[in-house]
Coordinates of C-alpha atoms in Angstrom, one line a residue:
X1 CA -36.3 49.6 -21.4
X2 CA -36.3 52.4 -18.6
X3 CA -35.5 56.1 -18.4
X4 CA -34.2 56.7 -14.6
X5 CA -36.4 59.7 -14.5
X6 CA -39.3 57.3 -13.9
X7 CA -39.9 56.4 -10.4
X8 CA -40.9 52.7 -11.6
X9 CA -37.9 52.1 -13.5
X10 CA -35.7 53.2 -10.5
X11 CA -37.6 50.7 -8.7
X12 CA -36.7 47.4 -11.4
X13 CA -33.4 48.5 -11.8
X14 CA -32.4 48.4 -8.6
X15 CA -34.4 44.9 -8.0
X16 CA -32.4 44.0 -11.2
X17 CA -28.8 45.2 -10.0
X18 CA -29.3 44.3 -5.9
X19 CA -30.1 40.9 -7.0
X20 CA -27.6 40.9 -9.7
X21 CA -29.8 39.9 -12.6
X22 CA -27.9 40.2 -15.7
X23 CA -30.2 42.4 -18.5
X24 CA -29.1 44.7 -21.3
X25 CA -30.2 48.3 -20.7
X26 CA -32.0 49.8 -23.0
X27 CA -32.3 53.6 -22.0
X28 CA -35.4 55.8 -23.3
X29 CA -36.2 59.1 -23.0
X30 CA -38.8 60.3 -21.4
X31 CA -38.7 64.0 -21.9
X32 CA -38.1 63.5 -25.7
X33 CA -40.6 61.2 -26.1
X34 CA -38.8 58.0 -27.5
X35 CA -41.4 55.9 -26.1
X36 CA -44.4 57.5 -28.2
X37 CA -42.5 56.6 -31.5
X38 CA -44.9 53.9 -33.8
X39 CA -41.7 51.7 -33.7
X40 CA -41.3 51.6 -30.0
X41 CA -45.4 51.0 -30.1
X42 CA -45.3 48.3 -32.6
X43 CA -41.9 46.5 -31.6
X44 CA -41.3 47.3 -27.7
X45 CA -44.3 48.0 -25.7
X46 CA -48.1 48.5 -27.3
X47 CA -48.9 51.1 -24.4
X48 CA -46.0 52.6 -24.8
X49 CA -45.1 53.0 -21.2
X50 CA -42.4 52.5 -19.0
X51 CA -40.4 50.4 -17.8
X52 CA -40.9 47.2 -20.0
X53 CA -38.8 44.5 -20.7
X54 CA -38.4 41.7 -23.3
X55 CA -37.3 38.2 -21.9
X56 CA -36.8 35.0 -23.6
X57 CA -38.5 33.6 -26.8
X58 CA -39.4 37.8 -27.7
X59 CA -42.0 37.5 -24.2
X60 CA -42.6 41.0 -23.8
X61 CA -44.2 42.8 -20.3
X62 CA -44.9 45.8 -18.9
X63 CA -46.4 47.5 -16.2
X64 CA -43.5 47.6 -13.2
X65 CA -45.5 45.5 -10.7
X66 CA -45.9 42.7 -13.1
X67 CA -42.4 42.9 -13.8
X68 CA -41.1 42.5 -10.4
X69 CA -42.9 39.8 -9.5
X70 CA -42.1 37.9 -13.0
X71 CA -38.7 38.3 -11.7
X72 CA -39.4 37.0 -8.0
X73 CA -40.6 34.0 -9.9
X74 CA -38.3 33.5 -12.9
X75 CA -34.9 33.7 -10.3
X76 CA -33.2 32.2 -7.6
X77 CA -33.2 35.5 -5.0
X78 CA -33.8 35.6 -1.4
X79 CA -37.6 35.0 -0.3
X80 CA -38.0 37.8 1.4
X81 CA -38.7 39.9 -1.7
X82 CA -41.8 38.5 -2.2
X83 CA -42.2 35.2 -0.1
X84 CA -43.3 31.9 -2.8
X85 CA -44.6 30.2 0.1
X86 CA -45.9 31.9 2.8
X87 CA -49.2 33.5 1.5
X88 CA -49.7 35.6 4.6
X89 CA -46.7 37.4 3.9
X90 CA -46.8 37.8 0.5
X91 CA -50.7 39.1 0.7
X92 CA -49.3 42.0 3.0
X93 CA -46.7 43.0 0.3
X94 CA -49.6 42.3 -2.4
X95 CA -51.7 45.0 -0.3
X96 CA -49.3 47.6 -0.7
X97 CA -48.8 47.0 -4.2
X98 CA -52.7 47.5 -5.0
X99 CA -52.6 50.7 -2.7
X100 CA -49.0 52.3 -4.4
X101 CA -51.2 53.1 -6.8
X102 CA -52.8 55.7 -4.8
X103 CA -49.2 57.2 -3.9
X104 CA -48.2 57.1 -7.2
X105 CA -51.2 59.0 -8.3
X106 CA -50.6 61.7 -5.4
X107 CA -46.4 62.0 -6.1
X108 CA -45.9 61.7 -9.6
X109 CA -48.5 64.2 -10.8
X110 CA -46.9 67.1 -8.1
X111 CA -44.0 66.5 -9.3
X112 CA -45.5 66.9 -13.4
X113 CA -47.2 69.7 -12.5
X114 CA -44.8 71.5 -11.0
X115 CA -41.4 70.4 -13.0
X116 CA -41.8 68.0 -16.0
X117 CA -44.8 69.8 -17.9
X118 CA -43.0 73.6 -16.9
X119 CA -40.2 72.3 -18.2
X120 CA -41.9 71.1 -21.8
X121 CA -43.7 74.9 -22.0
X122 CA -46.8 73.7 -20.2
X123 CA -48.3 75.9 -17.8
X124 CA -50.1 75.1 -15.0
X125 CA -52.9 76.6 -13.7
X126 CA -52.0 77.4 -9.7
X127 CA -55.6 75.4 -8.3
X128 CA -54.6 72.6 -10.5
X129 CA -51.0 72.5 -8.7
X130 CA -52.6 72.9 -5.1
X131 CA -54.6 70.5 -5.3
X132 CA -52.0 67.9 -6.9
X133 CA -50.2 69.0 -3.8
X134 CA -52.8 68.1 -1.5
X135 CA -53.2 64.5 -2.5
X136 CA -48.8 64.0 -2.7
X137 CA -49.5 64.8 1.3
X138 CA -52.3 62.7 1.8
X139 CA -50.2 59.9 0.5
X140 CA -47.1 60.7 2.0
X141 CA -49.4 61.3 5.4
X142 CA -50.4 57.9 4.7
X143 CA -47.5 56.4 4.6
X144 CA -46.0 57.9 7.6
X145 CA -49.3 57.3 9.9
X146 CA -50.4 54.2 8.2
X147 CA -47.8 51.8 6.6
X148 CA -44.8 53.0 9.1
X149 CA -47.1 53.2 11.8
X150 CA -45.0 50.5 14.0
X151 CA -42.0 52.5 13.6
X152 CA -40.3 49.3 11.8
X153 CA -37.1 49.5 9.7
X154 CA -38.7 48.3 6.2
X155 CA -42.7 48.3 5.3
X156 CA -42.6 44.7 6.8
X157 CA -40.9 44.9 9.9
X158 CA -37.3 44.0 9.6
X159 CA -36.9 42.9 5.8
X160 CA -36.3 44.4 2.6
X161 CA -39.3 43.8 -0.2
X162 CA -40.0 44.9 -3.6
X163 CA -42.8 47.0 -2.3
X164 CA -39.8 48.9 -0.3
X165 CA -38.4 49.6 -3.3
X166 CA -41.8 51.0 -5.4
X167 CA -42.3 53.1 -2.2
X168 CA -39.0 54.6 -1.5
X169 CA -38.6 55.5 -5.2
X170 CA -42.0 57.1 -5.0
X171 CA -41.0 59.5 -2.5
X172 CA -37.5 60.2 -3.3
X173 CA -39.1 62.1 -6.5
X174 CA -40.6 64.2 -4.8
X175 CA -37.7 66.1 -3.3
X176 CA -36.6 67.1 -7.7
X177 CA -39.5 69.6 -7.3
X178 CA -37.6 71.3 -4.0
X179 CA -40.2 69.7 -1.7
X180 CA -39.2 67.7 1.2
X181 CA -41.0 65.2 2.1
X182 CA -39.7 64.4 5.6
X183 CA -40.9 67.7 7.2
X184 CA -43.4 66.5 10.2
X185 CA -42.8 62.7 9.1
X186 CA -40.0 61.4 11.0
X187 CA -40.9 57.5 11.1
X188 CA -40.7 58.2 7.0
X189 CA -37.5 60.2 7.0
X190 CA -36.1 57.4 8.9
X191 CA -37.7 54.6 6.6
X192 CA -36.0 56.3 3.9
X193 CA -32.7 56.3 5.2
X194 CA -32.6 52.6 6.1
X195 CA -33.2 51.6 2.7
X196 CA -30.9 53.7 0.8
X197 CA -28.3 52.6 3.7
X198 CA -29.0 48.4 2.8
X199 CA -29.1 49.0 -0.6
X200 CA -26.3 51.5 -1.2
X201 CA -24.4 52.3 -3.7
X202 CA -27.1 51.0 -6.3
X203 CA -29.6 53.4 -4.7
X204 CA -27.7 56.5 -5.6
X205 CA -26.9 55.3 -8.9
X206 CA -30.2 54.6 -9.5
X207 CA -30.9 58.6 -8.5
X208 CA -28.5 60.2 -10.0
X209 CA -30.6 62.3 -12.4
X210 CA -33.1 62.7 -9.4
X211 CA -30.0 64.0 -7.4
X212 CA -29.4 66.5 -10.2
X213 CA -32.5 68.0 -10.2
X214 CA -32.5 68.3 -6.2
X215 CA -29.4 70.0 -6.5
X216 CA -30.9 72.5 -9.1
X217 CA -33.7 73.5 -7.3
X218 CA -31.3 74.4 -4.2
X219 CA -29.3 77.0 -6.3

């Protein structure tokens, strides 16, 4: 269950489709609210979030992190998604996962403020959007300074993980709301491109409504 506008169900459906993980896809929307329905609540997901899936024998989850590494467990893929037996490794990726949260905070609440709430008749007061601004750069900042700080082609030196793709989806949001994240970050505007180069063409499929909106706020 996913609606492409997430950032977090970009992130699992590209896991999904890279790794070629067969799934039905259920889409939702966001904007008209088919997730807060009682039937969604009481038959799909209790917190009525997304993305969620439902496995085998009706085993239901949610929350994207959980998800992904389910998968890393449930499948056969390559180990350097998220590494079984090399707990050094997988700690570093498990490190970013606890801190995305601070990123996500930062990006997706922007990128409310200024597109997603306007857009359902909610104004915004101008302090409340600065400062939403302000902590989307500190993350980004972050990023840049701290995680790409080696200047290396993924998070993790020289291999894709799914933290790459939580982090990449993350930022591309951004860009809907006409911002651009890569001004004064060039070890992240590089970052960017070498991900959306390995996993190509599933990355812009994933981002085609994000590429929509980008184009909209150009005109």
């Amino acid at each position: 269950y996913n609606d492409l506008l997430s950032q977090l169900c970009r992130a699992v459906y590209i896991f999904l489709n890279v790794n070629k993980i067969s799934y039905i896809d259920c889409p939702i929307s966001i904007l008209a609210g088919e997730h807060l329905t009682d039937n969604f609540k009481n038959n799909i997901n209790r917190f009525q979030k997304l993305p969620c899936i439902i496995d085998d024998n009706d085993f239901k989850l949610s929350e994207s992190v959980a998800i992904l590494r389910y998968l890393c467990e449930k499948y056969t893929i390559p180990d350097h998604w998220y590494p079984r037996n090399d707990l050094t490794k997988r700690s570093k990726i498990d490190e970013y996962l606890e801190w995305q949260h601070h990123a996500r905070l930062g990006c997706v609440l922007y990128v409310q403020n200024t597109l997603f709430k306007p857009l359902r008749g909610i104004n915004i007061p101008e302090n409340v959007v600065k400062r939403s601004k302000v902590n989307m750069e500190i993350a980004l900042d972050d990023i840049e300074n701290i995680w790409l700080a080696n200047h290396t082609k993924f998070l993790f030196v020289d291999q894709i993980t799914i933290a790459d793709l939580l982090a990449v989806c993350e930022v591309e949001q951004t860009k809907m709301t006409g911002y651009n994240p890569y001004v004064g970050r060039p070890n992240l505007k590089k970052y960017m491109e070498s991900v959306r180069e390995l996993i190509n063409p599933i990355y812009d499929k994933a981002h085609e409504k994000c590429f929509k909106f980008i184009q909209n706020t150009k005109l």
